[in-house]
């Protein structure tokens, strides 16, 4: 279950490492952590921000809502036949980096994401 931290520091979660805090933050380590965090009565009606690695985002002030810190990892690949054609699927946890996901697919002979 995702436990909510209050006044969570966001310095490590934004590109230029500006000082900022989140009113609430939840560490999402499994898919079921998202609805659990959103069901908390303290965050009802507040804005929600989803963060993974913290690149390509600049936080210049405190965030007065709930930040979901995506930490769930894992990459799974599969294949099946659809209408006589081989179809590949890739499922990735919300905490996976884009670069890591692309590298994984290429190394497994599944180009296309790059």
mmCIF file with all atom_site columns, C-alpha atoms in Angstrom:
data_model
loop_
_atom_site.group_PDB
_atom_site.id
_atom_site.type_symbol
_atom_site.label_atom_id
_atom_site.label_alt_id
_atom_site.label_comp_id
_atom_site.label_asym_id
_atom_site.label_entity_id
_atom_site.label_seq_id
_atom_site.pdbx_PDB_ins_code
_atom_site.Cartn_x
_atom_site.Cartn_y
_atom_site.Cartn_z
_atom_site.occupancy
_atom_site.B_iso_or_equiv
_atom_site.pdbx_formal_charge
_atom_site.auth_seq_id
_atom_site.auth_comp_id
_atom_site.auth_asym_id
_atom_site.auth_atom_id
_atom_site.pdbx_PDB_model_num
ATOM 1   C CA . UNK A 1 1   ? 0.000  0.000   0.000   1.00 0.00 ? 1   UNK A CA 1
ATOM 2   C CA . UNK A 1 2   ? 1.231  3.487   -0.819  1.00 0.00 ? 2   UNK A CA 1
ATOM 3   C CA . UNK A 1 3   ? 1.796  5.481   2.354   1.00 0.00 ? 3   UNK A CA 1
ATOM 4   C CA . UNK A 1 4   ? 1.496  9.234   2.084   1.00 0.00 ? 4   UNK A CA 1
ATOM 5   C CA . UNK A 1 5   ? 4.397  11.405  3.133   1.00 0.00 ? 5   UNK A CA 1
ATOM 6   C CA . UNK A 1 6   ? 3.676  15.037  3.980   1.00 0.00 ? 6   UNK A CA 1
ATOM 7   C CA . UNK A 1 7   ? 5.836  17.958  2.897   1.00 0.00 ? 7   UNK A CA 1
ATOM 8   C CA . UNK A 1 8   ? 7.938  15.619  0.766   1.00 0.00 ? 8   UNK A CA 1
ATOM 9   C CA . UNK A 1 9   ? 11.122 17.182  -0.731  1.00 0.00 ? 9   UNK A CA 1
ATOM 10  C CA . UNK A 1 10  ? 11.131 17.186  -4.530  1.00 0.00 ? 10  UNK A CA 1
ATOM 11  C CA . UNK A 1 11  ? 14.667 18.436  -5.115  1.00 0.00 ? 11  UNK A CA 1
ATOM 12  C CA . UNK A 1 12  ? 15.834 15.050  -6.444  1.00 0.00 ? 12  UNK A CA 1
ATOM 13  C CA . UNK A 1 13  ? 12.798 14.805  -8.710  1.00 0.00 ? 13  UNK A CA 1
ATOM 14  C CA . UNK A 1 14  ? 13.319 17.788  -10.989 1.00 0.00 ? 14  UNK A CA 1
ATOM 15  C CA . UNK A 1 15  ? 15.861 18.629  -13.656 1.00 0.00 ? 15  UNK A CA 1
ATOM 16  C CA . UNK A 1 16  ? 17.593 21.638  -12.085 1.00 0.00 ? 16  UNK A CA 1
ATOM 17  C CA . UNK A 1 17  ? 17.259 20.374  -8.495  1.00 0.00 ? 17  UNK A CA 1
ATOM 18  C CA . UNK A 1 18  ? 15.320 23.432  -7.342  1.00 0.00 ? 18  UNK A CA 1
ATOM 19  C CA . UNK A 1 19  ? 14.026 23.284  -3.786  1.00 0.00 ? 19  UNK A CA 1
ATOM 20  C CA . UNK A 1 20  ? 10.350 22.356  -3.766  1.00 0.00 ? 20  UNK A CA 1
ATOM 21  C CA . UNK A 1 21  ? 8.092  20.182  -1.648  1.00 0.00 ? 21  UNK A CA 1
ATOM 22  C CA . UNK A 1 22  ? 4.914  18.255  -2.260  1.00 0.00 ? 22  UNK A CA 1
ATOM 23  C CA . UNK A 1 23  ? 2.068  18.628  0.185   1.00 0.00 ? 23  UNK A CA 1
ATOM 24  C CA . UNK A 1 24  ? 1.631  14.841  -0.116  1.00 0.00 ? 24  UNK A CA 1
ATOM 25  C CA . UNK A 1 25  ? 3.672  12.152  -1.880  1.00 0.00 ? 25  UNK A CA 1
ATOM 26  C CA . UNK A 1 26  ? 3.073  8.453   -2.358  1.00 0.00 ? 26  UNK A CA 1
ATOM 27  C CA . UNK A 1 27  ? 5.725  5.904   -3.339  1.00 0.00 ? 27  UNK A CA 1
ATOM 28  C CA . UNK A 1 28  ? 4.084  3.705   -5.963  1.00 0.00 ? 28  UNK A CA 1
ATOM 29  C CA . UNK A 1 29  ? 5.757  0.296   -5.978  1.00 0.00 ? 29  UNK A CA 1
ATOM 30  C CA . UNK A 1 30  ? 2.843  -1.752  -7.325  1.00 0.00 ? 30  UNK A CA 1
ATOM 31  C CA . UNK A 1 31  ? -0.146 -0.939  -9.548  1.00 0.00 ? 31  UNK A CA 1
ATOM 32  C CA . UNK A 1 32  ? -2.585 -1.219  -6.644  1.00 0.00 ? 32  UNK A CA 1
ATOM 33  C CA . UNK A 1 33  ? -0.747 1.593   -4.828  1.00 0.00 ? 33  UNK A CA 1
ATOM 34  C CA . UNK A 1 34  ? -2.246 4.201   -7.192  1.00 0.00 ? 34  UNK A CA 1
ATOM 35  C CA . UNK A 1 35  ? -5.932 3.715   -6.286  1.00 0.00 ? 35  UNK A CA 1
ATOM 36  C CA . UNK A 1 36  ? -4.956 3.306   -2.617  1.00 0.00 ? 36  UNK A CA 1
ATOM 37  C CA . UNK A 1 37  ? -3.174 6.682   -2.605  1.00 0.00 ? 37  UNK A CA 1
ATOM 38  C CA . UNK A 1 38  ? -5.977 8.398   -4.511  1.00 0.00 ? 38  UNK A CA 1
ATOM 39  C CA . UNK A 1 39  ? -8.560 7.045   -2.050  1.00 0.00 ? 39  UNK A CA 1
ATOM 40  C CA . UNK A 1 40  ? -6.910 8.761   0.910   1.00 0.00 ? 40  UNK A CA 1
ATOM 41  C CA . UNK A 1 41  ? -9.396 11.382  2.169   1.00 0.00 ? 41  UNK A CA 1
ATOM 42  C CA . UNK A 1 42  ? -6.621 13.933  2.689   1.00 0.00 ? 42  UNK A CA 1
ATOM 43  C CA . UNK A 1 43  ? -5.995 14.205  -1.054  1.00 0.00 ? 43  UNK A CA 1
ATOM 44  C CA . UNK A 1 44  ? -9.573 14.371  -2.275  1.00 0.00 ? 44  UNK A CA 1
ATOM 45  C CA . UNK A 1 45  ? -9.982 17.281  -4.694  1.00 0.00 ? 45  UNK A CA 1
ATOM 46  C CA . UNK A 1 46  ? -6.253 18.048  -4.818  1.00 0.00 ? 46  UNK A CA 1
ATOM 47  C CA . UNK A 1 47  ? -4.246 18.103  -8.049  1.00 0.00 ? 47  UNK A CA 1
ATOM 48  C CA . UNK A 1 48  ? -2.138 15.029  -8.835  1.00 0.00 ? 48  UNK A CA 1
ATOM 49  C CA . UNK A 1 49  ? 1.326  14.979  -10.424 1.00 0.00 ? 49  UNK A CA 1
ATOM 50  C CA . UNK A 1 50  ? 2.980  11.763  -11.634 1.00 0.00 ? 50  UNK A CA 1
ATOM 51  C CA . UNK A 1 51  ? 6.795  11.674  -11.494 1.00 0.00 ? 51  UNK A CA 1
ATOM 52  C CA . UNK A 1 52  ? 9.236  8.998   -12.558 1.00 0.00 ? 52  UNK A CA 1
ATOM 53  C CA . UNK A 1 53  ? 12.911 9.936   -12.767 1.00 0.00 ? 53  UNK A CA 1
ATOM 54  C CA . UNK A 1 54  ? 12.555 13.682  -12.608 1.00 0.00 ? 54  UNK A CA 1
ATOM 55  C CA . UNK A 1 55  ? 14.129 14.625  -15.891 1.00 0.00 ? 55  UNK A CA 1
ATOM 56  C CA . UNK A 1 56  ? 12.432 17.059  -18.240 1.00 0.00 ? 56  UNK A CA 1
ATOM 57  C CA . UNK A 1 57  ? 10.497 18.732  -15.447 1.00 0.00 ? 57  UNK A CA 1
ATOM 58  C CA . UNK A 1 58  ? 11.294 21.948  -13.608 1.00 0.00 ? 58  UNK A CA 1
ATOM 59  C CA . UNK A 1 59  ? 9.624  22.531  -10.250 1.00 0.00 ? 59  UNK A CA 1
ATOM 60  C CA . UNK A 1 60  ? 9.987  26.177  -9.253  1.00 0.00 ? 60  UNK A CA 1
ATOM 61  C CA . UNK A 1 61  ? 7.613  26.149  -6.294  1.00 0.00 ? 61  UNK A CA 1
ATOM 62  C CA . UNK A 1 62  ? 5.914  23.807  -3.868  1.00 0.00 ? 62  UNK A CA 1
ATOM 63  C CA . UNK A 1 63  ? 3.205  21.514  -5.208  1.00 0.00 ? 63  UNK A CA 1
ATOM 64  C CA . UNK A 1 64  ? 0.017  21.750  -3.158  1.00 0.00 ? 64  UNK A CA 1
ATOM 65  C CA . UNK A 1 65  ? -1.312 18.356  -4.134  1.00 0.00 ? 65  UNK A CA 1
ATOM 66  C CA . UNK A 1 66  ? -0.391 14.684  -4.341  1.00 0.00 ? 66  UNK A CA 1
ATOM 67  C CA . UNK A 1 67  ? 2.747  13.536  -6.148  1.00 0.00 ? 67  UNK A CA 1
ATOM 68  C CA . UNK A 1 68  ? 2.778  9.907   -7.240  1.00 0.00 ? 68  UNK A CA 1
ATOM 69  C CA . UNK A 1 69  ? 6.407  8.765   -7.270  1.00 0.00 ? 69  UNK A CA 1
ATOM 70  C CA . UNK A 1 70  ? 6.443  5.882   -9.714  1.00 0.00 ? 70  UNK A CA 1
ATOM 71  C CA . UNK A 1 71  ? 8.874  3.263   -8.411  1.00 0.00 ? 71  UNK A CA 1
ATOM 72  C CA . UNK A 1 72  ? 7.293  0.101   -9.772  1.00 0.00 ? 72  UNK A CA 1
ATOM 73  C CA . UNK A 1 73  ? 9.803  -1.667  -11.986 1.00 0.00 ? 73  UNK A CA 1
ATOM 74  C CA . UNK A 1 74  ? 9.803  -4.551  -14.401 1.00 0.00 ? 74  UNK A CA 1
ATOM 75  C CA . UNK A 1 75  ? 9.671  -5.222  -18.119 1.00 0.00 ? 75  UNK A CA 1
ATOM 76  C CA . UNK A 1 76  ? 7.822  -8.152  -19.655 1.00 0.00 ? 76  UNK A CA 1
ATOM 77  C CA . UNK A 1 77  ? 7.654  -9.101  -23.313 1.00 0.00 ? 77  UNK A CA 1
ATOM 78  C CA . UNK A 1 78  ? 5.329  -11.482 -25.065 1.00 0.00 ? 78  UNK A CA 1
ATOM 79  C CA . UNK A 1 79  ? 4.285  -12.554 -28.505 1.00 0.00 ? 79  UNK A CA 1
ATOM 80  C CA . UNK A 1 80  ? 1.190  -13.970 -30.063 1.00 0.00 ? 80  UNK A CA 1
ATOM 81  C CA . UNK A 1 81  ? -0.363 -14.557 -33.462 1.00 0.00 ? 81  UNK A CA 1
ATOM 82  C CA . UNK A 1 82  ? -3.091 -12.185 -34.620 1.00 0.00 ? 82  UNK A CA 1
ATOM 83  C CA . UNK A 1 83  ? -4.658 -12.723 -38.031 1.00 0.00 ? 83  UNK A CA 1
ATOM 84  C CA . UNK A 1 84  ? -1.675 -14.842 -39.060 1.00 0.00 ? 84  UNK A CA 1
ATOM 85  C CA . UNK A 1 85  ? 0.853  -12.180 -38.030 1.00 0.00 ? 85  UNK A CA 1
ATOM 86  C CA . UNK A 1 86  ? 3.275  -12.329 -35.124 1.00 0.00 ? 86  UNK A CA 1
ATOM 87  C CA . UNK A 1 87  ? 2.540  -9.545  -32.633 1.00 0.00 ? 87  UNK A CA 1
ATOM 88  C CA . UNK A 1 88  ? 4.931  -8.510  -29.872 1.00 0.00 ? 88  UNK A CA 1
ATOM 89  C CA . UNK A 1 89  ? 3.814  -6.830  -26.658 1.00 0.00 ? 89  UNK A CA 1
ATOM 90  C CA . UNK A 1 90  ? 5.934  -4.970  -24.141 1.00 0.00 ? 90  UNK A CA 1
ATOM 91  C CA . UNK A 1 91  ? 4.668  -4.122  -20.664 1.00 0.00 ? 91  UNK A CA 1
ATOM 92  C CA . UNK A 1 92  ? 6.725  -1.860  -18.417 1.00 0.00 ? 92  UNK A CA 1
ATOM 93  C CA . UNK A 1 93  ? 6.316  -0.692  -14.843 1.00 0.00 ? 93  UNK A CA 1
ATOM 94  C CA . UNK A 1 94  ? 5.710  3.016   -14.366 1.00 0.00 ? 94  UNK A CA 1
ATOM 95  C CA . UNK A 1 95  ? 9.096  3.478   -12.723 1.00 0.00 ? 95  UNK A CA 1
ATOM 96  C CA . UNK A 1 96  ? 11.118 2.229   -15.693 1.00 0.00 ? 96  UNK A CA 1
ATOM 97  C CA . UNK A 1 97  ? 13.199 4.819   -17.513 1.00 0.00 ? 97  UNK A CA 1
ATOM 98  C CA . UNK A 1 98  ? 12.471 5.413   -21.185 1.00 0.00 ? 98  UNK A CA 1
ATOM 99  C CA . UNK A 1 99  ? 16.125 4.860   -22.094 1.00 0.00 ? 99  UNK A CA 1
ATOM 100 C CA . UNK A 1 100 ? 16.237 1.581   -20.182 1.00 0.00 ? 100 UNK A CA 1
ATOM 101 C CA . UNK A 1 101 ? 13.020 0.380   -21.817 1.00 0.00 ? 101 UNK A CA 1
ATOM 102 C CA . UNK A 1 102 ? 14.294 1.171   -25.320 1.00 0.00 ? 102 UNK A CA 1
ATOM 103 C CA . UNK A 1 103 ? 17.640 -0.522  -24.595 1.00 0.00 ? 103 UNK A CA 1
ATOM 104 C CA . UNK A 1 104 ? 15.804 -3.594  -23.304 1.00 0.00 ? 104 UNK A CA 1
ATOM 105 C CA . UNK A 1 105 ? 13.605 -3.914  -26.389 1.00 0.00 ? 105 UNK A CA 1
ATOM 106 C CA . UNK A 1 106 ? 16.522 -3.458  -28.793 1.00 0.00 ? 106 UNK A CA 1
ATOM 107 C CA . UNK A 1 107 ? 18.625 -6.031  -26.927 1.00 0.00 ? 107 UNK A CA 1
ATOM 108 C CA . UNK A 1 108 ? 15.738 -8.485  -27.192 1.00 0.00 ? 108 UNK A CA 1
ATOM 109 C CA . UNK A 1 109 ? 15.345 -8.009  -30.948 1.00 0.00 ? 109 UNK A CA 1
ATOM 110 C CA . UNK A 1 110 ? 12.293 -5.750  -30.673 1.00 0.00 ? 110 UNK A CA 1
ATOM 111 C CA . UNK A 1 111 ? 13.251 -2.514  -32.441 1.00 0.00 ? 111 UNK A CA 1
ATOM 112 C CA . UNK A 1 112 ? 10.755 0.270   -32.964 1.00 0.00 ? 112 UNK A CA 1
ATOM 113 C CA . UNK A 1 113 ? 10.633 2.263   -29.732 1.00 0.00 ? 113 UNK A CA 1
ATOM 114 C CA . UNK A 1 114 ? 13.942 3.965   -30.357 1.00 0.00 ? 114 UNK A CA 1
#
